[in-house]
Coordinates of C-alpha atoms in Angstrom, one line a residue:
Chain K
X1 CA 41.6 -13.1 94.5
X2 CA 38.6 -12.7 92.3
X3 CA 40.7 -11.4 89.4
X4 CA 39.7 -7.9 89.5
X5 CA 42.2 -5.1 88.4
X6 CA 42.7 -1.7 90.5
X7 CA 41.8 1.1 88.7
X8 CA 41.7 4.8 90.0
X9 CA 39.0 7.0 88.0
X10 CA 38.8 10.8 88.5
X11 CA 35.5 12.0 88.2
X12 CA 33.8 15.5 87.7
X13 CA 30.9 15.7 89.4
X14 CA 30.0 19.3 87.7
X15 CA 29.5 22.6 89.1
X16 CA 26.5 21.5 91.7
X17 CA 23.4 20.5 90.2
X18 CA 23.6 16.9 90.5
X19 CA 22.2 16.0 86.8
X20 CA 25.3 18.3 85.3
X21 CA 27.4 15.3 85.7
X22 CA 28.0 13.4 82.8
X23 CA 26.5 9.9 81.7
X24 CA 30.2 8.6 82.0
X25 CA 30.9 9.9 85.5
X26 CA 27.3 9.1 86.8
X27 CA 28.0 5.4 85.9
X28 CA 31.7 5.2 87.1
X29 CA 30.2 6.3 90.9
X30 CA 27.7 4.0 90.8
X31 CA 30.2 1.3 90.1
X32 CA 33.0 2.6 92.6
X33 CA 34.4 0.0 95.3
X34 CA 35.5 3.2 97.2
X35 CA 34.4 6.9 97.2
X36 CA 37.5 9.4 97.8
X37 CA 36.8 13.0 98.4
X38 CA 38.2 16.3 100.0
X39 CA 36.8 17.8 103.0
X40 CA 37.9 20.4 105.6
X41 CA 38.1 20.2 109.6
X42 CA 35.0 22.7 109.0
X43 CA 33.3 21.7 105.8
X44 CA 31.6 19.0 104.4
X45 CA 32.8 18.0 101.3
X46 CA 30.7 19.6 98.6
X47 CA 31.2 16.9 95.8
X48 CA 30.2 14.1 98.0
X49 CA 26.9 16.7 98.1
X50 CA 26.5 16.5 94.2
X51 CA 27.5 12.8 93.8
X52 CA 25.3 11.1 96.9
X53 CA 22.6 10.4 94.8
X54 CA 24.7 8.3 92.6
X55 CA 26.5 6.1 95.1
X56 CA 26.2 2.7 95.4
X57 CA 25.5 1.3 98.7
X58 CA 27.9 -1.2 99.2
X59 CA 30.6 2.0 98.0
X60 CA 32.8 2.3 100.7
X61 CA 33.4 6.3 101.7
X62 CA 36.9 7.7 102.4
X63 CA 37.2 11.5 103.3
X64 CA 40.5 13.2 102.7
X65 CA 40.3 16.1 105.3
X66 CA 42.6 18.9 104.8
X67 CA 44.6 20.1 107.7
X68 CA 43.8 23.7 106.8
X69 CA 41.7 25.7 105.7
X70 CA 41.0 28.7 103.1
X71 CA 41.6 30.8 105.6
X72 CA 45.7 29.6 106.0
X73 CA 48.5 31.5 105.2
X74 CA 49.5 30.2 102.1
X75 CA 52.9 31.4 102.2
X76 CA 54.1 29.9 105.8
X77 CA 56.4 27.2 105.7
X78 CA 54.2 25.4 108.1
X79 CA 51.2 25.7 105.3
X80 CA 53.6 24.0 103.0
X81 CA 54.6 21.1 105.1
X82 CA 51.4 20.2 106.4
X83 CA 50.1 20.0 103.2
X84 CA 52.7 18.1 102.0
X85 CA 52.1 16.0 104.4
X86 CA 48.3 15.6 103.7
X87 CA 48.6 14.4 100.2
X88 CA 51.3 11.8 101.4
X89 CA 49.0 10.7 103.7
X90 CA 45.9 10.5 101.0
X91 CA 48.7 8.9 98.8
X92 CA 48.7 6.1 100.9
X93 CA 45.5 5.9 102.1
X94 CA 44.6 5.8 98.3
X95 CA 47.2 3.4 97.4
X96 CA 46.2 1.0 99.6
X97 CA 43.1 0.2 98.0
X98 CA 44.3 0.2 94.8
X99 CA 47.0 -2.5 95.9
X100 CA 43.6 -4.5 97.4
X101 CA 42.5 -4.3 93.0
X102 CA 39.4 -2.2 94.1
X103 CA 38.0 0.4 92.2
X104 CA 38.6 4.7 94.0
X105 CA 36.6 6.9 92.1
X106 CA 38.1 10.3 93.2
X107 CA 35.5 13.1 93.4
X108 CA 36.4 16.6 91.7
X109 CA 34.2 19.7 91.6
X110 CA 33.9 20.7 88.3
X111 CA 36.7 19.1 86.3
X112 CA 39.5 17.0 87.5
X113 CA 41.9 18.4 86.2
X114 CA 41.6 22.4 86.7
X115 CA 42.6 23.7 89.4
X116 CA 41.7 20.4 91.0
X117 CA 42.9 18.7 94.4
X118 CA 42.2 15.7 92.0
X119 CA 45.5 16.6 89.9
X120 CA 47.9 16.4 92.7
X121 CA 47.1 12.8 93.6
X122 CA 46.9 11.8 89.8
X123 CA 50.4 12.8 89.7
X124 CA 51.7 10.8 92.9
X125 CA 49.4 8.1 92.0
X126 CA 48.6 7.9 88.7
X127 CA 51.6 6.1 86.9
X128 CA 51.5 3.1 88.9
X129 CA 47.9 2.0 88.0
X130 CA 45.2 2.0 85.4
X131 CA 44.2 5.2 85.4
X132 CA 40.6 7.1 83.6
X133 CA 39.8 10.6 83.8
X134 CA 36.3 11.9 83.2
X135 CA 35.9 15.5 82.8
X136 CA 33.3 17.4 84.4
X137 CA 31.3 20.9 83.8
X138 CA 33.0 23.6 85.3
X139 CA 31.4 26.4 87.2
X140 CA 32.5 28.7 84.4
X141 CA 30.1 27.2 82.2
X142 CA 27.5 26.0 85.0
X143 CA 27.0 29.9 86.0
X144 CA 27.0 30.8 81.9
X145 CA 24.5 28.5 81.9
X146 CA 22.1 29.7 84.4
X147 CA 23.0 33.5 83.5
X148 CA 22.0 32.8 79.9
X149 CA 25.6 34.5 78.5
X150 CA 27.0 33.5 75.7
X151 CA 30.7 33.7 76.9
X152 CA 32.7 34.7 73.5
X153 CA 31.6 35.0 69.9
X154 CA 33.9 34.1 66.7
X155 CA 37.7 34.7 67.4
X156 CA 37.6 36.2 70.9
X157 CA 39.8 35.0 73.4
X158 CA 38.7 33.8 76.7
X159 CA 40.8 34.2 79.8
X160 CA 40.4 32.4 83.3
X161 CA 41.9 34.3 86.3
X162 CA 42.7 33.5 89.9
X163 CA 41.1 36.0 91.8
X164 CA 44.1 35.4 94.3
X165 CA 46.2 37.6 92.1
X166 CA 47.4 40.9 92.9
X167 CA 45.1 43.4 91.9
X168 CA 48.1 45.2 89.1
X169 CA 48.3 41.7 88.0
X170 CA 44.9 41.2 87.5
X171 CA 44.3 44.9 86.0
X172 CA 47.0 43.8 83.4
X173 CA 45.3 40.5 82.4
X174 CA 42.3 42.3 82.1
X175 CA 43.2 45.1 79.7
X176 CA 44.9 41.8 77.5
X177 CA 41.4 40.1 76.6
X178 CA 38.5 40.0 75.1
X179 CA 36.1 38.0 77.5
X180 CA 37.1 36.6 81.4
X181 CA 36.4 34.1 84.1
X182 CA 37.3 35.2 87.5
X183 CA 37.3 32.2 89.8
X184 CA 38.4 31.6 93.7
X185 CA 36.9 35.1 94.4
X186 CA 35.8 35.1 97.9
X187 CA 37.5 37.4 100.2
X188 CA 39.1 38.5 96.9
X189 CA 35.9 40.3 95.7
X190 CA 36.7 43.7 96.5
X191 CA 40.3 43.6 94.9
X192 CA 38.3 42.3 91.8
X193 CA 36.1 45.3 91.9
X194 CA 38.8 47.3 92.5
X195 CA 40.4 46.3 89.5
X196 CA 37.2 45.6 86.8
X197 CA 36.9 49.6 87.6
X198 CA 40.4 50.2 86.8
X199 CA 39.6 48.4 83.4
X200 CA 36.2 50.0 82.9
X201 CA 34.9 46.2 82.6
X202 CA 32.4 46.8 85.4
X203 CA 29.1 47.4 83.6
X204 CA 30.1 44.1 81.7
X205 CA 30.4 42.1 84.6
X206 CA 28.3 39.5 86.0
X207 CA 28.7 38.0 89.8
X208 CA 27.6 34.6 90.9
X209 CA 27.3 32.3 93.8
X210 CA 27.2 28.9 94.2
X211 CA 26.0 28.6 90.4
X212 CA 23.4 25.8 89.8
X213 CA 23.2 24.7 93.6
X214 CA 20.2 24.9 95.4
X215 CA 21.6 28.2 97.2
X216 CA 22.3 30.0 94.4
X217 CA 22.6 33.7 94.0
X218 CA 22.9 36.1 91.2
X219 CA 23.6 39.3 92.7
X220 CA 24.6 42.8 90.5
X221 CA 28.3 43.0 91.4
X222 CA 28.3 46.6 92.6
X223 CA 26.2 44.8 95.5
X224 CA 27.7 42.0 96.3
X225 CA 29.6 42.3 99.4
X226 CA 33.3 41.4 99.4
X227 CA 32.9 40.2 103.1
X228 CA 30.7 37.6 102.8
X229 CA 31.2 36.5 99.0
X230 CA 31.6 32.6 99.8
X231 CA 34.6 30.6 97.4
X232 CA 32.0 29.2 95.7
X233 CA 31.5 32.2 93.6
X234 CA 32.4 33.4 90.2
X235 CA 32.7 36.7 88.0
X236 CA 32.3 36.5 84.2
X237 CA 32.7 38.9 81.7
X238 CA 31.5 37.7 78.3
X239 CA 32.7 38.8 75.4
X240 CA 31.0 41.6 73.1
X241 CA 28.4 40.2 71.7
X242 CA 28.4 39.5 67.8
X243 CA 25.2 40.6 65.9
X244 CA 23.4 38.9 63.5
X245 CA 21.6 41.9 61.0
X246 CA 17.6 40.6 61.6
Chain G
X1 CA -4.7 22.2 72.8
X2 CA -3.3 19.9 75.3
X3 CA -1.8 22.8 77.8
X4 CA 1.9 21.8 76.8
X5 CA 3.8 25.8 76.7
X6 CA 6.6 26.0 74.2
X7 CA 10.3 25.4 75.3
X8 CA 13.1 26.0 74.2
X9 CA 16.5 24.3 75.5
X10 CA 20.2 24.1 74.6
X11 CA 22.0 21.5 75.0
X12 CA 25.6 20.6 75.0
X13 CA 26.5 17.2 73.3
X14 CA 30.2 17.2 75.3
X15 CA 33.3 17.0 72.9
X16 CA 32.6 13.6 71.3
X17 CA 31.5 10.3 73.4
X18 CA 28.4 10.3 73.8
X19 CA 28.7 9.2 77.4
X20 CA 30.6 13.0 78.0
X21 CA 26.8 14.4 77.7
X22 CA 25.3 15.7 81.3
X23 CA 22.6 13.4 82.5
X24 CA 20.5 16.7 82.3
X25 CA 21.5 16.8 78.6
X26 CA 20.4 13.3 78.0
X27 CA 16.7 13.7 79.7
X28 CA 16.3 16.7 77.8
X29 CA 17.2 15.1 75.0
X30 CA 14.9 12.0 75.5
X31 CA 11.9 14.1 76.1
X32 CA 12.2 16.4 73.1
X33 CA 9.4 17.1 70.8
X34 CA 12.0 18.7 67.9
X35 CA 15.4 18.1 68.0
X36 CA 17.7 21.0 65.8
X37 CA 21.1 20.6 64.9
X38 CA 23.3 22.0 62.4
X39 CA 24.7 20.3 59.2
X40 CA 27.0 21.6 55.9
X41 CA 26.4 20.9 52.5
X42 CA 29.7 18.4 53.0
X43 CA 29.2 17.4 56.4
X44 CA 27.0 16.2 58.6
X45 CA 26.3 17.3 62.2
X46 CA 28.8 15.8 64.5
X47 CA 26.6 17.3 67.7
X48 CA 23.5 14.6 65.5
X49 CA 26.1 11.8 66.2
X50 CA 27.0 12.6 69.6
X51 CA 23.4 12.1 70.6
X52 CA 21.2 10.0 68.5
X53 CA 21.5 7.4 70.8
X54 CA 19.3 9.6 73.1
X55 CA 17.1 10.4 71.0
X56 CA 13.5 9.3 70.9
X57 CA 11.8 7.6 67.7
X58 CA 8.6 10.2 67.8
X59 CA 11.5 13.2 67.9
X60 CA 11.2 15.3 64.7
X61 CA 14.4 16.2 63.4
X62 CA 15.3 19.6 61.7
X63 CA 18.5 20.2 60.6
X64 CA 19.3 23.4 59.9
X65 CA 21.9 23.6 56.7
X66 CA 25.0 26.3 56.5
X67 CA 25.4 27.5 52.8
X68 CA 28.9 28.1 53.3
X69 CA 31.8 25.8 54.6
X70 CA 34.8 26.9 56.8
X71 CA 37.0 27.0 53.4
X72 CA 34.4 29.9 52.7
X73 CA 36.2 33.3 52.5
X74 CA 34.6 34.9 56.1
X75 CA 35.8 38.9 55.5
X76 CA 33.0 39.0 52.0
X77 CA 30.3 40.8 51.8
X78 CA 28.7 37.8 50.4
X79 CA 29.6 35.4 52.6
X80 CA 27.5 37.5 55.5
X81 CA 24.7 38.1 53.8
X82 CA 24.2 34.6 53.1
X83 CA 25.2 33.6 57.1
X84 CA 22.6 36.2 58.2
X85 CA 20.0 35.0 55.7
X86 CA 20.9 31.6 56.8
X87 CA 20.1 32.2 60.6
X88 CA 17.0 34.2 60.1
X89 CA 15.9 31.2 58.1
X90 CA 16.8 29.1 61.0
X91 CA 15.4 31.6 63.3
X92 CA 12.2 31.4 61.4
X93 CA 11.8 27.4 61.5
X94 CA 12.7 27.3 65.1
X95 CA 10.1 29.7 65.6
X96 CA 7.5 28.5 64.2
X97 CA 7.9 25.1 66.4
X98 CA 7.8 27.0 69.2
X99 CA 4.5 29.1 68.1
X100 CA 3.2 25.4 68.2
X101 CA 3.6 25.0 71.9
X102 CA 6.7 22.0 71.3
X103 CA 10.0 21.7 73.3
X104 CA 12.7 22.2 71.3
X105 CA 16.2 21.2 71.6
X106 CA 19.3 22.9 70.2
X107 CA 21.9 20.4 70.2
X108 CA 25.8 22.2 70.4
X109 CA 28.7 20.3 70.4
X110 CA 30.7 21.5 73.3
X111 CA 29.2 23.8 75.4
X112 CA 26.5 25.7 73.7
X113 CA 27.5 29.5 75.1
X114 CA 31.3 28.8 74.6
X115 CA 31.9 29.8 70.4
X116 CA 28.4 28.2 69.7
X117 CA 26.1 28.4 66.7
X118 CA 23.2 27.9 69.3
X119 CA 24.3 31.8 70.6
X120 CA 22.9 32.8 67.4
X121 CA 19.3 31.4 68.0
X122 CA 19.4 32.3 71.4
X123 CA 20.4 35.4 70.4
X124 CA 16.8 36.0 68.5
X125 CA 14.5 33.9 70.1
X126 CA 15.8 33.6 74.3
X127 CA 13.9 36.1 75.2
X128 CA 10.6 35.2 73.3
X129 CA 10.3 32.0 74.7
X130 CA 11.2 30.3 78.1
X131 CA 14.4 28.9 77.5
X132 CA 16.9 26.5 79.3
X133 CA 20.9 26.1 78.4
X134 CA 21.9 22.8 79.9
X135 CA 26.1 23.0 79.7
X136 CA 28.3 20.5 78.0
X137 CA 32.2 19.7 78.5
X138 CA 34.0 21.7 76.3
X139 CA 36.0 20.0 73.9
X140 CA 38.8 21.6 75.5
X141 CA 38.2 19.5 78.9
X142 CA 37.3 16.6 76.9
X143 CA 41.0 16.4 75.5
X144 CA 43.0 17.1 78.9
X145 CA 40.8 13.9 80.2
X146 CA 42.1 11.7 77.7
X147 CA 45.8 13.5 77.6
X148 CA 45.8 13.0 81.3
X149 CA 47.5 16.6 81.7
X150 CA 46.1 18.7 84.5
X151 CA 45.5 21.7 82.8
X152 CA 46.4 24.8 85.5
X153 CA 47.7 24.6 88.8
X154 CA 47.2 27.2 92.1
X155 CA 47.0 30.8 90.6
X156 CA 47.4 30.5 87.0
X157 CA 45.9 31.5 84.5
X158 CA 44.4 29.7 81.3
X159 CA 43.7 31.6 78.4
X160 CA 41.4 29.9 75.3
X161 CA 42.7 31.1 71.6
X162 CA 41.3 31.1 68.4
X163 CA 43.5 29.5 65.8
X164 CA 42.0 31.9 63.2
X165 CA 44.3 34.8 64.6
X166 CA 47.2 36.5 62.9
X167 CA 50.4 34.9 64.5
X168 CA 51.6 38.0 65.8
X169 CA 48.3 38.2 67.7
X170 CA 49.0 34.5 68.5
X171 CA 52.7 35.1 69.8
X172 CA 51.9 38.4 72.0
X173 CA 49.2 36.1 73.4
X174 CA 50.7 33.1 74.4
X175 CA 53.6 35.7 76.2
X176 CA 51.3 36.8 78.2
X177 CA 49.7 33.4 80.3
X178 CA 50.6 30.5 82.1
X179 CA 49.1 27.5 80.2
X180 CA 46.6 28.3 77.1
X181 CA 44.1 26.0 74.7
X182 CA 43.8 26.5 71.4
X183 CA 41.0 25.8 69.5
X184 CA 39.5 26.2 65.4
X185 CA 43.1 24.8 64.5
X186 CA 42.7 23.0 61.2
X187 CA 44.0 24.7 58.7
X188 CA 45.8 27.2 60.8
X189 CA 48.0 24.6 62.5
X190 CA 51.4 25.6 60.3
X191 CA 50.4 29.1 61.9
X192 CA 50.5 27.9 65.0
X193 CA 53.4 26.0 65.4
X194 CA 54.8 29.0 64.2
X195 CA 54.0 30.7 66.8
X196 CA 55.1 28.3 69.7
X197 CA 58.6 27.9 67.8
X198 CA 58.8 31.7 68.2
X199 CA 57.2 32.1 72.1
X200 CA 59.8 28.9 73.1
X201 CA 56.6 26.5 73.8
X202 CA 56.6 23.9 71.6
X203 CA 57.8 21.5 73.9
X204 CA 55.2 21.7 76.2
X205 CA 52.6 22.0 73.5
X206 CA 50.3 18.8 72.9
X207 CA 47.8 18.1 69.7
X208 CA 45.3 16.2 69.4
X209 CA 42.6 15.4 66.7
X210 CA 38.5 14.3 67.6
X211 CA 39.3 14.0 71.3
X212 CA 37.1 11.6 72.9
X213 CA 35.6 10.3 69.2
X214 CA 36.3 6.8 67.9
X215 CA 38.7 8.7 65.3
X216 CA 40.4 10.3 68.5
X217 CA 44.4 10.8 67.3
X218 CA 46.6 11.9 69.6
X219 CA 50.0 13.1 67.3
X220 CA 53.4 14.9 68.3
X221 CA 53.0 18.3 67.4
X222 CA 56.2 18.4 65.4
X223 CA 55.1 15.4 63.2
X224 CA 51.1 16.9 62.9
X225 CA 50.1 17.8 59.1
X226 CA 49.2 21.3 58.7
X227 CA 47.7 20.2 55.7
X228 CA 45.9 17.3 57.2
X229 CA 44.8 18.8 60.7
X230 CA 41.0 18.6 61.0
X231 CA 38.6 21.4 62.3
X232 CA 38.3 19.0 65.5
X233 CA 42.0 19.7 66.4
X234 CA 43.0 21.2 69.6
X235 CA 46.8 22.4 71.0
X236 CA 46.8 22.5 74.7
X237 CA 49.6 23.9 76.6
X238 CA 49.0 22.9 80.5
X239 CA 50.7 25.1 83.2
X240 CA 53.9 24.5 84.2
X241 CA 53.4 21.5 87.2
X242 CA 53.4 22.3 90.6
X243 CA 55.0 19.7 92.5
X244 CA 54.2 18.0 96.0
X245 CA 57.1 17.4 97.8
X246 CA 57.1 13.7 98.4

């Protein structure tokens, strides 16, 4: 016993460029015990990617691999259970340590705690021990970033969409706005086009992969192809801008 | 002449701590020839205290001063003509620096695309100039990190508000989303509770005041002052949880 106290931190690593994470986040990963973050049977765990540079060498790693992939059917009841299953399993992986008083940093992409893999753990794990969350950029603003758009003006509102939904869904979301975020487009591209035509929001759109990573791409959205748009990309539509008389 | 080309960069100070600014923030910050940040006649610049401890003693500091204050009545003709004045003032000064070959820095709180004054100024001089927009956690983020509430699960949706709107804007709003944020709440907060009485949220909602600042206040929404509330005050209303069976 060296007196040490567990503690489980949740940190944001950003949207991919390893320098968008914050001061706060940089220095809990380079003070981790242990490094905990998602992977798949198929990929490599893309916050581990944007955080290497940060982590400590005595850190010890711990994947989490998911037993499926984005490609599952989300709706079978053997989806459900085996990923069920998978955080009980991280649960106590994770719980273990902290019952050892060692300090998990738990990589998220962008921020913890939207639309994170980061949140369900916080809620089976969080209560029971000293617990820090440290936002992170999200790729919302890491692609308005690099597009150079500001994303609303004054007292516009600004609405983040699944791209999973159903295209009416989405067409009625999108005539209920002023400026939108379209994440987890992949496959879901073409329904998205489908619907910003529906809307007449296409000539405002802007498409984006992989947003401040090495690989990204800015491609005009009436030419990005819905077969190969990877998850890791992104439609904005910023609000109309606001003009200052010059 | 010493071959140095004018820049001009962005820069999100993060919601408060100065510890929530991206490492890329801080370098940018550190290497600065000018560093430009907006101040009132009342107040001073809260992005200035987010990162003076970045700063560099050789920086030159130019504060660019609003002539109005948010108590200012926005719909006059007078109260335009002096905001437009006021940024090609600022657009003028910035300018000027940049004709000079130095690298400038804008600092935002926030996120400097997401309801920035910096949109403004990039507005007039982005194209003129090469320019970089490093991101910052929105303030947003920054209070779900300290709340410890993940802020949207699976396929929902998250829709940012002004505070500024009409309630019945507000109420036809927040009927059609799954969990919402709601910003420039201040003086509008009466309004707004208002509106969550009427849209059956109040319970969910949360409020909080300076998140991540040393004056951080974290208050039950019943018992918050709509006289009192700050312009730093934010109302989050998180998606509905989705559980993992455990």
């Amino acid at each position: 016993m060296n007196g040490k106290r567990a503690k489980l931190i949740g940190v944001g690593v950003g949207p991919g460029d390893p320098e968008l994470i914050t001061v706060k986040g940089m220095k809990a990963i380079q003070s981790a015990d242990v490094i905990v973050y998602h992977e798949t049977e198929t990929h490599n765990s893309n916050a581990l990617r944007i955080a290497k540079r940060w982590i400590s060498e005595k850190a010890h790693l711990q994947p989490l691999t998911y037993p499926v992939t984005v490609q599952s059917d989300s709706r079978s009841d053997l989806y459900r259970e085996k990923l069920n299953q998978f955080y009980n399993n991280s649960y106590q992986t994770i719980d273990l340590y902290l019952k050892n008083n060692k300090t998990v940093v738990i990589l998220a992409e962008g921020d913890p705690l939207f639309y994170s893999s980061f949140m369900y753990l916080y809620d089976l794990l969080g209560k029971s021990y000293p617990t820090e969350i440290i936002p992170g950029i999200s790729s919302i603003f890491g692609a308005a970033s690099v597009l150079q758009v500001p994303l609303c003006y004054r007292n516009q509102s600004f609405t983040i969409l699944s791209g999973v939904l159903e295209k009416q869904a989405l067409v009625e979301k999108l005539r209920n706005g002023d400026a939108f975020a379209i994440m987890k487009v992949g496959r879901n591209l073409s329904k998205i086009k489908e619907a910003l035509e529906i809307t007449g929001l296409t000539e405002r759109a802007l498409y984006i992969e992989r947003a401040t990573m090495d690989e990204q791409k800015i491609i005009p959205i009436l030419e990005a192809d819905g077969e190969k748009s990877p998850y890791f990309s992104l439609v904005l539509i910023p609000g109309i801008k606001h003009k200052i008389k010059t």
